[in-house]
Every structure is written in structure tokens, then in C-alpha cells.
């Protein structure tokens, strides 16, 4: 007890002279004091510790626990600036493993910094962008982010393979891959291609060291092709139950048309129940054995199982941009806006669909599979950033311990990006992408929502939670200040439209 008291006194003493960081400006050195760390490696919380950042790297972690103090390893590092993390949790910055950079919705402009600032406010320091139209502008954004010229997470560009002119032959597929490599893409997003094109495309991508994210539709290929060809990750879930249907095709009604989104999403809700359970386990085993990861984006289908919940999320009041609000409304012209005639029967099928899907995810990880986390927001009532926190809650609902859930969104996503040696951990030598959270996300993932939580402390009602600081590449961002800027962007956009 005496040792502990000494430690607490010295924390106060060391803290006396240092400056608070300036939001958006990298300090020469920064120490996060007295933090409890959740490393992102699937290991439990540990602390307290002082984390020292120099430039854009984690330079030192000094443990302050009684044992370290007793054996003399608890030196107190100093730095020009510091953040007091007493009672707070420090995690690796969250990686959004399936995201879209959007500066318009349905052809109506939406300011890019709206999305970038929500991401940072939600603790997201890296984004795997899968399949925007304009690869060149994304590569430009990636560069500006890397140089610290714009407040933004790191951007990893997975260029859309099937941009016009759509490569229809194996030769055209190889040429497209070479062109994307030359442009500087980090990877390729594959959607709706036939087997011959996919085979050539994957072969060429492997030769050039490009990673592949596959969104299988209901199409010729399924997870067996991903296993055979070496896809990096299957996005969403299509292609996995399909590979386990004994008769090779789902039992669609004769009127079904894939391009009718009501049909597409309605009968997707019947897909998992048609997968043969034994065959499904074979698919999952093979994916794990061949290192095909799974990015499930559970959040993006949630409206299908509970439309009322999806349409009434509390953060819409202050943070939903009117352009996105309009895009979410049921409208057959907008992708994912298919809720016309959506019935309680549809929701019931989808609830069963989720149960089987979540069980498959759990089995996949138990069999050695790699699971990431991404939100696919900007569609189907999911708001950027908030959607990723919801995704984490749904991973917990699937049965994962919150320690594993955090791992999915940090070091697992870093592995899917091929960046596990410098991203996704709180570890000396790693890039300084960290978040300081007001609360314990292992106790309640909701503390990650920037709008915080209400709870009782010593008999009194208290509002707390949210990410306090998002540090990306050694640059600290005051998350509540960014969120206030987002609120102002939304307020002005609504005022301009007379709302
Ligand atoms: Zn997507």
C-alpha cells in the first residue's frame, strides 16, 4: 500500500509543469500518464503506465504498478506535453476495416471533412477504403493524410476492380491490376466478376503484392473460389453460406430478380438457413487453413432485422447530415434504400439469419480464422464511425469477449492490411496511433460512442464516456472538439436547406 501511495504522489509531481497538447499539432514529445492499456493483441487490460510518444512512434512504455515500482523499473519519463489518463483506458486507434470515403450521396455533395472528423471523433485512426469511384482522388487524400495536411485517419486505398470499362476477359483483368498497381493502390476490391476474370485478376494481384477484398454477390463464384485463389478477405458474408448449399443454388422464387433490391435483401434473409451445417464447417475450416479472412460488417444489415431501431438512432439528432438523411430514405434509386413494403416476416427471417451468421463467425475464429471489423457506413442507416462502434457491439452479441472484439478492430484489421508489424498495438516501436477513452470499453463498449453514456457513480447520475483524444501518427486530436465541429457542419447544412 505504501508503494502505491508513493506512485500516486509522484504522478502528481511529474504532471505539474507540462503543457496540454494542442489539438491537430504533433508535439516533439508527448507522454500519456497513468494509463490503463488494452493492447489490441487479445490480451486483458494492464496498467498503470506512462506511454511516451516521440515524433510519430511509441518510444517507451514505463510501468507504474507496485511490482515495477518495487524493482526500480518504474521511472517517470518526462515530455514537453502530456495527457493525464488517470482512470482512463488507452487502446490502439481503431481501424475501420470496411469503409467508404464519401463526398456525395445520391449525387448531392456532402463535405468530406464531415466524415473525416466523425471518424477521428470515434477513435478511428485508419480506414481501409474499399471501392470508391475515384481512385486518384483517394490516393491524393492518402498522401495529404500521411503528410499531416488534413485531419483524417490513414487511408488505405482498395481500388474498385470493376470500374468502367469493366474488364471482361482474363487479359483485360491482368491489365487492370497492373494499371491499379501503377496508380499506387494498396489493394483491390472485387465485386461481381465471373470465375475466369477472378482467376486472372487474383493471380496478377499476387504477383504484384496487392491485397484483395472480395464482396461476393449471388454469382458464379463463392467462398471455394476465394479459398482456391487466395483472396485476402471476404467482405460481408455472401459467398460463405452459398458455398455450403448442397444443391448449389438457393431456393429462390421464380419471380426473383437480383437487381430488384427488395428481392435481393429479402431473400438474402433466407440464405443462412439454406446452408448445410456440416458443409458450412468445412468451408470455415478451409477459409482458416488458407488464410482467407472475414470482414463481416454485421452492422450494415441491422435495419433488415430491426428497421425501427435503425431509423431512430439517437445520434441522428445532432450528427446526421441532411444529404445522408435524404439518401437513407426508402428510394429504389439509391443503393441500400430498399425498405418499401418491408414486413415483420422479413425481420423475423433476418433475425434467424443473424443467429446462424453469428454462430458461424464464432466457429470461424475457434477454427483459427481471422476476423476483422468494419462498418460499411454511408448506406442503410449506418452513420460513419458510430457504425463501427455498433459493429463492435454486434461482435459481442455474436459471443466474443470484448477483449477479442477490440482485437478484431485493431491488430486483426492491421493483419488484414498487412501492417501488423507497425499498426494495431500499443507497443514500443509501433506507430503512435492511440486513443484515450473516458471509461472501460471492456466493461461497456458503449463508452466508445462519442456521445457517451449515462450511469451512476457514488449514487449520483453522471454523463461520461467517449474518446477524449485520438492520436494519429503522433498528432493528438481533441475528439469532443471535433465532434462539436461536426455538429456545426450539420447545423449549417440544415439551416441552408431551411430545416
Ligand atoms: Zn462496402
Short mmCIF file of C-alpha atoms and ligand atoms in Angstrom, two decimals:
data_model
loop_
_atom_site.label_atom_id
_atom_site.label_comp_id
_atom_site.label_asym_id
_atom_site.label_seq_id
_atom_site.Cartn_x
_atom_site.Cartn_y
_atom_site.Cartn_z
CA UNK A 1 0.00 0.00 0.00
CA UNK A 2 2.85 2.34 0.84
CA UNK A 3 4.41 1.76 -2.58
CA UNK A 4 1.16 2.59 -4.29
CA UNK A 5 0.81 5.86 -2.36
CA UNK A 6 4.32 6.85 -3.44
CA UNK A 7 3.38 6.15 -7.03
CA UNK A 8 0.30 8.34 -6.85
CA UNK A 9 2.27 11.20 -5.29
CA UNK A 10 4.92 11.03 -7.97
CA UNK A 11 2.25 11.13 -10.70
CA UNK A 12 1.07 14.46 -9.35
CA UNK A 13 4.62 15.75 -9.05
CA UNK A 14 5.61 14.84 -12.59
CA UNK A 15 2.41 16.31 -14.02
CA UNK A 16 2.86 19.77 -12.52
CA UNK A 17 4.90 21.56 -15.23
CA UNK A 18 3.89 20.01 -18.55
CA UNK A 19 1.64 21.51 -21.21
CA UNK A 20 -1.56 20.00 -22.55
CA UNK A 21 -1.24 19.08 -26.21
CA UNK A 22 -2.58 21.34 -28.95
CA UNK A 23 -5.26 19.58 -30.98
CA UNK A 24 -4.08 18.86 -34.52
CA UNK A 25 -0.41 19.63 -33.86
CA UNK A 26 2.24 16.96 -33.38
CA UNK A 27 4.31 17.63 -30.27
CA UNK A 28 8.02 16.85 -30.25
CA UNK A 29 7.28 14.56 -27.33
CA UNK A 30 4.10 13.56 -25.56
CA UNK A 31 3.52 11.41 -22.51
CA UNK A 32 0.16 9.79 -21.69
CA UNK A 33 0.30 9.42 -17.92
CA UNK A 34 -1.09 6.72 -15.70
CA UNK A 35 -2.96 4.88 -18.45
CA UNK A 36 -4.62 1.50 -18.29
CA UNK A 37 -3.75 -0.18 -21.58
CA UNK A 38 -5.77 -2.56 -23.74
CA UNK A 39 -3.08 -3.61 -26.18
CA UNK A 40 -5.22 -4.87 -29.08
CA UNK A 41 -3.48 -8.25 -29.11
CA UNK A 42 -6.35 -10.10 -27.47
CA UNK A 43 -4.79 -9.73 -24.02
CA UNK A 44 -6.51 -8.19 -20.97
CA UNK A 45 -6.10 -4.65 -19.64
CA UNK A 46 -2.82 -3.83 -17.92
CA UNK A 47 -1.52 -0.75 -16.14
CA UNK A 48 -0.98 1.86 -14.99
CA UNK A 49 1.77 3.01 -17.33
CA UNK A 50 3.23 6.17 -18.82
CA UNK A 51 3.30 5.94 -22.62
CA UNK A 52 5.87 8.14 -24.30
CA UNK A 53 5.46 9.25 -27.93
CA UNK A 54 8.32 10.85 -29.82
CA UNK A 55 7.54 12.07 -33.31
CA UNK A 56 5.09 9.56 -34.75
CA UNK A 57 6.23 6.48 -32.79
CA UNK A 58 5.59 4.94 -29.40
CA UNK A 59 9.04 5.39 -27.83
CA UNK A 60 8.60 3.96 -24.37
CA UNK A 61 6.08 2.36 -22.01
CA UNK A 62 7.01 2.81 -18.34
CA UNK A 63 5.05 0.54 -16.00
CA UNK A 64 3.89 2.07 -12.72
CA UNK A 65 2.44 -0.97 -10.98
CA UNK A 66 3.61 -1.87 -7.46
CA UNK A 67 5.89 -4.64 -8.72
CA UNK A 68 7.67 -2.36 -11.24
CA UNK A 69 7.96 0.33 -8.57
CA UNK A 70 9.43 -2.16 -6.08
CA UNK A 71 12.03 -3.46 -8.54
CA UNK A 72 13.00 0.04 -9.71
CA UNK A 73 11.66 -0.22 -13.28
CA UNK A 74 9.04 2.45 -12.72
CA UNK A 75 10.96 5.52 -13.84
CA UNK A 76 8.78 8.50 -14.70
CA UNK A 77 9.59 9.75 -18.18
CA UNK A 78 9.19 13.44 -18.96
CA UNK A 79 7.96 15.14 -22.11
CA UNK A 80 7.09 18.62 -23.31
CA UNK A 81 3.36 17.83 -23.41
CA UNK A 82 1.22 15.38 -21.55
CA UNK A 83 -2.23 13.89 -21.24
CA UNK A 84 -3.44 12.75 -17.84
CA UNK A 85 -5.08 9.36 -18.38
CA UNK A 86 -5.78 8.59 -14.73
CA UNK A 87 -8.89 6.39 -14.67
CA UNK A 88 -8.91 6.21 -18.46
CA UNK A 89 -8.19 3.43 -20.94
CA UNK A 90 -5.71 3.63 -23.79
CA UNK A 91 -6.24 1.45 -26.86
CA UNK A 92 -4.69 1.30 -30.29
CA UNK A 93 -6.51 3.62 -32.67
CA UNK A 94 -9.46 1.77 -34.18
CA UNK A 95 -9.08 0.59 -37.76
CA UNK A 96 -12.24 0.73 -39.84
CA UNK A 97 -11.72 -2.36 -41.98
CA UNK A 98 -14.52 -1.76 -44.49
CA UNK A 99 -15.31 1.88 -45.17
CA UNK A 100 -16.17 4.29 -47.93
CA UNK A 101 -14.86 7.83 -48.33
CA UNK A 102 -17.94 9.75 -49.46
CA UNK A 103 -18.20 13.37 -50.58
CA UNK A 104 -21.67 12.99 -52.06
CA UNK A 105 -24.77 10.89 -51.56
CA UNK A 106 -27.15 10.27 -54.43
CA UNK A 107 -25.29 12.90 -56.45
CA UNK A 108 -25.77 15.63 -53.80
CA UNK A 109 -22.49 16.99 -52.36
CA UNK A 110 -21.58 16.26 -48.75
CA UNK A 111 -18.47 17.88 -47.22
CA UNK A 112 -15.61 15.39 -46.93
CA UNK A 113 -14.39 16.79 -43.61
CA UNK A 114 -17.77 15.87 -42.10
CA UNK A 115 -16.93 12.19 -42.50
CA UNK A 116 -13.21 12.52 -41.69
CA UNK A 117 -13.94 14.38 -38.44
CA UNK A 118 -16.58 11.89 -37.27
CA UNK A 119 -14.08 9.10 -37.88
CA UNK A 120 -11.43 10.76 -35.73
CA UNK A 121 -14.03 11.65 -33.06
CA UNK A 122 -14.95 7.94 -32.91
CA UNK A 123 -11.31 6.96 -32.37
CA UNK A 124 -10.69 5.71 -35.91
CA UNK A 125 -7.08 6.27 -36.99
CA UNK A 126 -7.02 4.06 -40.10
CA UNK A 127 -9.57 3.34 -42.78
CA UNK A 128 -9.50 0.59 -45.37
CA UNK A 129 -11.36 2.24 -48.22
CA UNK A 130 -12.96 -0.45 -50.34
CA UNK A 131 -14.05 0.58 -53.75
CA UNK A 132 -14.65 4.25 -54.27
CA UNK A 133 -15.19 5.51 -57.81
CA UNK A 134 -12.25 7.84 -57.90
CA UNK A 135 -9.00 6.06 -57.06
CA UNK A 136 -6.82 9.08 -57.95
CA UNK A 137 -8.55 11.45 -55.52
CA UNK A 138 -8.31 8.82 -52.76
CA UNK A 139 -4.60 8.42 -53.36
CA UNK A 140 -4.31 12.20 -53.10
CA UNK A 141 -6.23 12.14 -49.79
CA UNK A 142 -4.00 9.31 -48.54
CA UNK A 143 -0.93 11.47 -49.24
CA UNK A 144 -2.35 14.57 -47.56
CA UNK A 145 -3.25 12.47 -44.53
CA UNK A 146 0.23 10.89 -44.39
CA UNK A 147 1.83 14.36 -44.55
CA UNK A 148 -0.44 15.64 -41.76
CA UNK A 149 -2.03 18.24 -44.03
CA UNK A 150 -5.60 17.18 -43.29
CA UNK A 151 -7.31 15.95 -40.11
CA UNK A 152 -8.00 12.40 -41.28
CA UNK A 153 -7.35 8.78 -40.43
CA UNK A 154 -4.76 6.96 -42.51
CA UNK A 155 -6.35 5.90 -45.80
CA UNK A 156 -5.65 2.50 -47.38
CA UNK A 157 -6.91 2.51 -50.93
CA UNK A 158 -8.52 -0.73 -52.18
CA UNK A 159 -9.39 0.34 -55.70
CA UNK A 160 -12.55 -0.91 -57.34
CA UNK A 161 -11.68 -3.51 -59.94
CA UNK A 162 -14.91 -3.25 -61.90
CA UNK A 163 -14.82 0.44 -62.71
CA UNK A 164 -15.73 1.12 -66.34
CA UNK A 165 -14.53 -0.12 -68.71
CA UNK A 166 -15.31 -3.33 -66.79
CA UNK A 167 -12.60 -5.95 -67.51
CA UNK A 168 -14.50 -8.80 -69.17
CA UNK A 169 -11.61 -11.08 -70.17
CA UNK A 170 -8.61 -12.57 -68.33
CA UNK A 171 -6.21 -10.36 -70.31
CA UNK A 172 -8.19 -7.23 -69.50
CA UNK A 173 -8.24 -8.32 -65.85
CA UNK A 174 -4.45 -8.56 -65.72
CA UNK A 175 -4.09 -5.17 -67.40
CA UNK A 176 -6.49 -3.56 -64.91
CA UNK A 177 -4.49 -4.97 -61.99
CA UNK A 178 -1.25 -3.60 -63.45
CA UNK A 179 -2.87 -0.19 -64.01
CA UNK A 180 -4.13 -0.04 -60.42
CA UNK A 181 -0.70 -1.01 -59.11
CA UNK A 182 0.86 1.77 -61.18
CA UNK A 183 -1.62 4.28 -59.75
CA UNK A 184 -0.45 3.33 -56.27
CA UNK A 185 -3.42 1.34 -54.92
CA UNK A 186 -2.84 -0.64 -51.70
CA UNK A 187 -5.25 -3.36 -52.74
CA UNK A 188 -8.20 -4.25 -54.91
CA UNK A 189 -11.90 -4.50 -54.18
CA UNK A 190 -13.58 -7.21 -56.20
CA UNK A 191 -17.32 -7.26 -56.80
CA UNK A 192 -19.46 -9.33 -59.15
CA UNK A 193 -16.99 -10.89 -61.58
CA UNK A 194 -17.02 -14.24 -63.32
CA UNK A 195 -14.64 -17.04 -62.42
CA UNK A 196 -12.25 -16.70 -65.39
CA UNK A 197 -11.77 -12.99 -64.74
CA UNK A 198 -11.39 -13.50 -60.99
CA UNK A 199 -8.76 -16.22 -61.52
CA UNK A 200 -6.60 -14.00 -63.74
CA UNK A 201 -7.15 -10.98 -61.52
CA UNK A 202 -6.07 -12.77 -58.32
CA UNK A 203 -3.03 -14.31 -59.98
CA UNK A 204 -1.81 -10.94 -61.23
CA UNK A 205 -2.56 -9.24 -57.88
CA UNK A 206 -0.49 -11.85 -56.00
CA UNK A 207 2.43 -11.28 -58.39
CA UNK A 208 2.30 -7.54 -57.75
CA UNK A 209 1.76 -7.79 -53.99
CA UNK A 210 -1.76 -6.32 -53.96
CA UNK A 211 -4.28 -7.49 -51.36
CA UNK A 212 -7.81 -8.45 -52.35
CA UNK A 213 -11.12 -7.69 -50.66
CA UNK A 214 -13.95 -9.72 -52.21
CA UNK A 215 -17.59 -8.75 -51.95
CA UNK A 216 -19.20 -11.80 -53.50
CA UNK A 217 -22.67 -11.20 -54.75
CA UNK A 218 -25.02 -14.02 -55.58
CA UNK A 219 -22.94 -15.07 -58.53
CA UNK A 220 -20.85 -17.74 -60.17
CA UNK A 221 -18.08 -17.62 -57.57
CA UNK A 222 -18.33 -18.35 -53.86
CA UNK A 223 -16.01 -18.91 -50.90
CA UNK A 224 -14.47 -22.01 -52.52
CA UNK A 225 -13.03 -19.72 -55.20
CA UNK A 226 -11.63 -17.39 -52.53
CA UNK A 227 -10.06 -20.36 -50.79
CA UNK A 228 -8.59 -21.72 -54.04
CA UNK A 229 -7.32 -18.37 -55.34
CA UNK A 230 -6.05 -16.79 -52.12
CA UNK A 231 -8.42 -13.86 -51.51
CA UNK A 232 -7.21 -11.76 -48.56
CA UNK A 233 -10.67 -11.20 -47.08
CA UNK A 234 -14.30 -11.94 -47.80
CA UNK A 235 -16.39 -8.81 -47.20
CA UNK A 236 -19.84 -9.04 -45.60
CA UNK A 237 -20.86 -12.70 -45.81
CA UNK A 238 -22.16 -13.58 -49.27
CA UNK A 239 -20.29 -16.46 -50.79
CA UNK A 240 -19.83 -18.28 -47.48
CA UNK A 241 -23.30 -19.81 -46.92
CA UNK A 242 -23.60 -20.09 -50.73
CA UNK A 243 -20.58 -22.41 -50.69
CA UNK A 244 -22.41 -24.68 -48.23
CA UNK A 245 -25.72 -25.05 -50.12
CA UNK A 246 -25.95 -28.70 -51.11
CA UNK A 247 -27.89 -28.14 -54.31
CA UNK A 248 -25.61 -25.33 -55.44
CA UNK A 249 -28.24 -22.62 -55.63
CA UNK A 250 -30.55 -21.00 -53.12
CA UNK A 251 -34.25 -21.86 -53.36
CA UNK A 252 -35.30 -18.57 -55.00
CA UNK A 253 -38.93 -17.95 -56.02
CA UNK A 254 -39.43 -17.79 -59.81
CA UNK A 255 -40.13 -14.04 -59.72
CA UNK A 256 -36.76 -13.26 -58.07
CA UNK A 257 -34.61 -10.64 -59.81
CA UNK A 258 -31.20 -9.81 -58.29
CA UNK A 259 -31.34 -6.20 -59.48
CA UNK A 260 -34.56 -5.64 -57.53
CA UNK A 261 -33.06 -4.67 -54.17
CA UNK A 262 -36.22 -5.60 -52.25
CA UNK A 263 -35.88 -9.13 -53.70
CA UNK A 264 -32.15 -9.18 -53.15
CA UNK A 265 -32.24 -8.22 -49.47
CA UNK A 266 -35.44 -10.12 -48.69
CA UNK A 267 -34.11 -13.46 -49.93
CA UNK A 268 -30.64 -12.79 -48.52
CA UNK A 269 -32.52 -13.13 -45.23
CA UNK A 270 -33.27 -16.76 -46.13
CA UNK A 271 -29.72 -17.62 -47.17
CA UNK A 272 -28.03 -18.81 -43.97
CA UNK A 273 -30.87 -21.26 -43.17
CA UNK A 274 -30.26 -22.97 -46.52
CA UNK A 275 -26.58 -23.64 -45.78
CA UNK A 276 -25.89 -27.24 -44.78
CA UNK A 277 -24.38 -27.05 -41.25
CA UNK A 278 -21.73 -29.74 -41.81
CA UNK A 279 -20.67 -28.35 -45.14
CA UNK A 280 -20.55 -24.86 -43.64
CA UNK A 281 -17.99 -26.03 -41.09
CA UNK A 282 -15.88 -27.42 -43.95
CA UNK A 283 -15.99 -24.03 -45.66
CA UNK A 284 -14.95 -22.27 -42.44
CA UNK A 285 -12.13 -24.75 -41.82
CA UNK A 286 -10.83 -24.27 -45.35
CA UNK A 287 -11.00 -20.47 -45.13
CA UNK A 288 -8.99 -20.60 -41.90
CA UNK A 289 -6.45 -23.04 -43.33
CA UNK A 290 -5.93 -20.92 -46.45
CA UNK A 291 -5.79 -17.60 -44.56
CA UNK A 292 -8.91 -16.10 -46.08
CA UNK A 293 -10.01 -13.51 -43.50
CA UNK A 294 -13.61 -12.44 -42.87
CA UNK A 295 -14.83 -8.83 -42.61
CA UNK A 296 -18.47 -9.40 -41.63
CA UNK A 297 -19.93 -5.82 -41.40
CA UNK A 298 -22.79 -7.06 -39.19
CA UNK A 299 -23.97 -3.51 -38.59
CA UNK A 300 -24.86 -2.73 -42.18
CA UNK A 301 -27.68 -5.31 -42.34
CA UNK A 302 -29.16 -4.47 -38.98
CA UNK A 303 -32.03 -2.46 -40.45
CA UNK A 304 -33.18 -5.69 -42.09
CA UNK A 305 -33.79 -7.30 -38.71
CA UNK A 306 -34.99 -4.18 -36.86
CA UNK A 307 -35.96 -1.29 -39.11
CA UNK A 308 -37.38 0.89 -36.33
CA UNK A 309 -34.13 0.75 -34.36
CA UNK A 310 -32.07 1.62 -37.41
CA UNK A 311 -34.22 4.62 -38.29
CA UNK A 312 -34.16 6.12 -34.80
CA UNK A 313 -30.57 6.13 -33.64
CA UNK A 314 -30.09 8.93 -31.05
CA UNK A 315 -27.00 10.47 -32.73
CA UNK A 316 -29.04 11.24 -35.83
CA UNK A 317 -30.49 14.26 -33.99
CA UNK A 318 -27.25 16.26 -33.97
CA UNK A 319 -24.88 14.44 -36.33
CA UNK A 320 -26.80 13.19 -39.37
CA UNK A 321 -26.02 15.37 -42.37
CA UNK A 322 -29.18 16.25 -44.35
CA UNK A 323 -27.60 14.84 -47.54
CA UNK A 324 -27.14 11.46 -45.88
CA UNK A 325 -30.55 11.70 -44.21
CA UNK A 326 -32.16 12.11 -47.62
CA UNK A 327 -30.13 9.23 -49.06
CA UNK A 328 -31.27 6.86 -46.31
CA UNK A 329 -34.96 7.33 -47.11
CA UNK A 330 -36.57 4.40 -48.94
CA UNK A 331 -35.94 5.01 -52.63
CA UNK A 332 -35.37 2.37 -55.30
CA UNK A 333 -32.83 4.68 -56.99
CA UNK A 334 -30.35 4.60 -54.08
CA UNK A 335 -28.30 1.51 -53.21
CA UNK A 336 -29.38 0.01 -49.90
CA UNK A 337 -32.56 2.08 -49.59
CA UNK A 338 -34.87 -0.87 -50.15
CA UNK A 339 -37.32 -0.58 -47.27
CA UNK A 340 -40.55 -0.40 -49.24
CA UNK A 341 -43.03 -2.98 -48.02
CA UNK A 342 -40.53 -4.39 -45.52
CA UNK A 343 -42.54 -6.73 -43.29
CA UNK A 344 -42.33 -8.22 -39.81
CA UNK A 345 -41.91 -11.55 -41.59
CA UNK A 346 -38.81 -10.18 -43.33
CA UNK A 347 -37.45 -9.05 -39.96
CA UNK A 348 -38.13 -12.47 -38.46
CA UNK A 349 -36.20 -14.23 -41.23
CA UNK A 350 -33.35 -11.79 -40.77
CA UNK A 351 -33.23 -12.39 -37.01
CA UNK A 352 -32.75 -16.09 -37.68
CA UNK A 353 -30.22 -15.21 -40.41
CA UNK A 354 -28.17 -13.27 -37.82
CA UNK A 355 -28.24 -16.13 -35.32
CA UNK A 356 -26.76 -18.59 -37.82
CA UNK A 357 -24.32 -15.99 -39.17
CA UNK A 358 -23.07 -15.02 -35.71
CA UNK A 359 -22.61 -18.66 -34.79
CA UNK A 360 -20.59 -19.19 -37.98
CA UNK A 361 -18.36 -16.25 -37.08
CA UNK A 362 -17.71 -17.68 -33.64
CA UNK A 363 -16.91 -21.09 -35.12
CA UNK A 364 -14.64 -19.47 -37.71
CA UNK A 365 -12.44 -17.85 -35.07
CA UNK A 366 -12.41 -21.02 -32.96
CA UNK A 367 -11.10 -22.86 -36.04
CA UNK A 368 -8.23 -20.39 -36.45
CA UNK A 369 -9.89 -17.87 -38.76
CA UNK A 370 -9.06 -14.17 -38.80
CA UNK A 371 -11.98 -11.78 -38.24
CA UNK A 372 -11.82 -8.03 -38.85
CA UNK A 373 -14.27 -5.22 -38.13
CA UNK A 374 -15.61 -2.55 -40.45
CA UNK A 375 -18.84 -0.58 -40.69
CA UNK A 376 -19.60 -0.01 -44.41
CA UNK A 377 -21.34 3.19 -43.26
CA UNK A 378 -22.99 5.72 -45.51
CA UNK A 379 -25.56 3.13 -46.52
CA UNK A 380 -28.64 1.59 -44.85
CA UNK A 381 -28.94 3.92 -41.82
CA UNK A 382 -25.37 3.48 -40.65
CA UNK A 383 -23.59 6.70 -39.76
CA UNK A 384 -19.82 6.89 -40.23
CA UNK A 385 -17.83 5.93 -37.13
CA UNK A 386 -20.87 5.34 -34.95
CA UNK A 387 -21.47 2.33 -37.21
CA UNK A 388 -18.09 0.86 -36.28
CA UNK A 389 -18.88 1.10 -32.55
CA UNK A 390 -22.20 -0.63 -33.29
CA UNK A 391 -20.25 -3.26 -35.22
CA UNK A 392 -18.19 -3.93 -32.08
CA UNK A 393 -21.37 -4.35 -30.02
CA UNK A 394 -22.63 -6.88 -32.57
CA UNK A 395 -19.35 -8.82 -32.34
CA UNK A 396 -20.00 -9.05 -28.61
CA UNK A 397 -23.55 -10.20 -29.34
CA UNK A 398 -22.04 -12.93 -31.55
CA UNK A 399 -20.38 -14.26 -28.42
CA UNK A 400 -16.90 -12.75 -28.43
CA UNK A 401 -15.34 -11.43 -25.25
CA UNK A 402 -14.85 -7.63 -25.55
CA UNK A 403 -11.09 -8.26 -25.40
CA UNK A 404 -11.42 -10.19 -28.67
CA UNK A 405 -13.81 -7.59 -30.06
CA UNK A 406 -11.17 -4.87 -29.59
CA UNK A 407 -8.64 -7.20 -31.22
CA UNK A 408 -10.89 -7.54 -34.27
CA UNK A 409 -10.90 -3.76 -34.78
CA UNK A 410 -7.18 -3.23 -34.11
CA UNK A 411 -4.49 -5.87 -34.58
CA UNK A 412 -6.66 -8.22 -36.67
CA UNK A 413 -7.50 -5.40 -39.06
CA UNK A 414 -3.80 -4.49 -39.15
CA UNK A 415 -3.04 -8.08 -40.20
CA UNK A 416 -5.64 -7.92 -42.95
CA UNK A 417 -3.90 -4.75 -44.16
CA UNK A 418 -0.51 -6.46 -43.92
CA UNK A 419 0.55 -3.85 -41.36
CA UNK A 420 0.68 -5.98 -38.21
CA UNK A 421 4.31 -5.02 -37.58
CA UNK A 422 3.60 -1.33 -37.02
CA UNK A 423 -0.16 -0.79 -36.55
CA UNK A 424 -2.91 -2.00 -34.25
CA UNK A 425 -0.97 -2.42 -30.98
CA UNK A 426 0.14 -0.31 -28.04
CA UNK A 427 3.73 -1.38 -28.35
CA UNK A 428 7.15 0.27 -28.35
CA UNK A 429 8.33 0.98 -31.90
CA UNK A 430 4.80 0.94 -33.33
CA UNK A 431 3.25 3.98 -34.98
CA UNK A 432 1.68 6.32 -32.44
CA UNK A 433 -1.99 5.66 -33.29
CA UNK A 434 -3.71 5.61 -29.90
CA UNK A 435 -6.99 6.58 -28.29
CA UNK A 436 -7.65 7.75 -24.74
CA UNK A 437 -11.11 6.60 -23.68
CA UNK A 438 -13.12 8.01 -20.78
CA UNK A 439 -14.22 4.66 -19.38
CA UNK A 440 -13.54 0.97 -19.72
CA UNK A 441 -14.68 -0.41 -23.10
CA UNK A 442 -14.19 -3.97 -21.82
CA UNK A 443 -16.92 -3.27 -19.27
CA UNK A 444 -19.18 -1.45 -21.74
CA UNK A 445 -18.39 -0.96 -25.43
CA UNK A 446 -20.88 1.90 -25.46
CA UNK A 447 -18.29 4.13 -23.76
CA UNK A 448 -16.65 4.31 -27.21
CA UNK A 449 -19.64 6.18 -28.66
CA UNK A 450 -18.60 9.84 -28.82
CA UNK A 451 -21.96 10.83 -27.37
CA UNK A 452 -21.02 8.97 -24.16
CA UNK A 453 -23.14 7.13 -21.61
CA UNK A 454 -25.22 7.95 -18.52
CA UNK A 455 -24.54 5.95 -15.40
CA UNK A 456 -24.47 6.12 -11.61
CA UNK A 457 -21.27 6.93 -9.71
CA UNK A 458 -21.45 7.01 -5.90
CA UNK A 459 -25.21 7.41 -6.04
CA UNK A 460 -25.17 10.32 -8.48
CA UNK A 461 -26.11 10.34 -12.16
CA UNK A 462 -23.07 11.06 -14.31
CA UNK A 463 -22.58 11.54 -18.04
CA UNK A 464 -19.19 10.35 -19.24
CA UNK A 465 -17.51 8.22 -21.87
CA UNK A 466 -16.38 8.85 -25.39
CA UNK A 467 -12.91 9.07 -26.82
CA UNK A 468 -11.09 12.07 -25.30
CA UNK A 469 -8.02 12.08 -27.51
CA UNK A 470 -7.44 10.40 -30.84
CA UNK A 471 -3.74 10.32 -31.62
CA UNK A 472 -2.91 9.51 -35.23
CA UNK A 473 0.69 9.36 -36.41
CA UNK A 474 1.70 11.18 -33.22
CA UNK A 475 -0.80 14.02 -33.84
CA UNK A 476 -3.28 14.39 -30.96
CA UNK A 477 -6.84 15.38 -31.83
CA UNK A 478 -9.27 16.54 -29.18
CA UNK A 479 -12.20 14.24 -30.02
CA UNK A 480 -15.01 16.21 -28.32
CA UNK A 481 -13.85 19.37 -30.12
CA UNK A 482 -14.00 17.54 -33.47
CA UNK A 483 -17.47 16.26 -32.65
CA UNK A 484 -18.59 19.83 -31.89
CA UNK A 485 -17.29 20.83 -35.34
CA UNK A 486 -19.33 18.01 -36.90
CA UNK A 487 -22.43 19.24 -35.11
CA UNK A 488 -21.84 22.72 -36.51
CA UNK A 489 -21.39 21.37 -40.06
CA UNK A 490 -24.74 19.60 -39.73
CA UNK A 491 -26.47 22.62 -38.19
CA UNK A 492 -25.32 24.90 -41.00
CA UNK A 493 -26.26 22.41 -43.73
CA UNK A 494 -29.75 22.06 -42.25
CA UNK A 495 -30.14 25.83 -41.93
CA UNK A 496 -29.13 26.25 -45.59
CA UNK A 497 -31.92 23.87 -46.54
CA UNK A 498 -34.43 25.63 -44.32
CA UNK A 499 -34.69 22.78 -41.77
ZN1 LIG B 1 -18.96 -1.51 -48.75
#
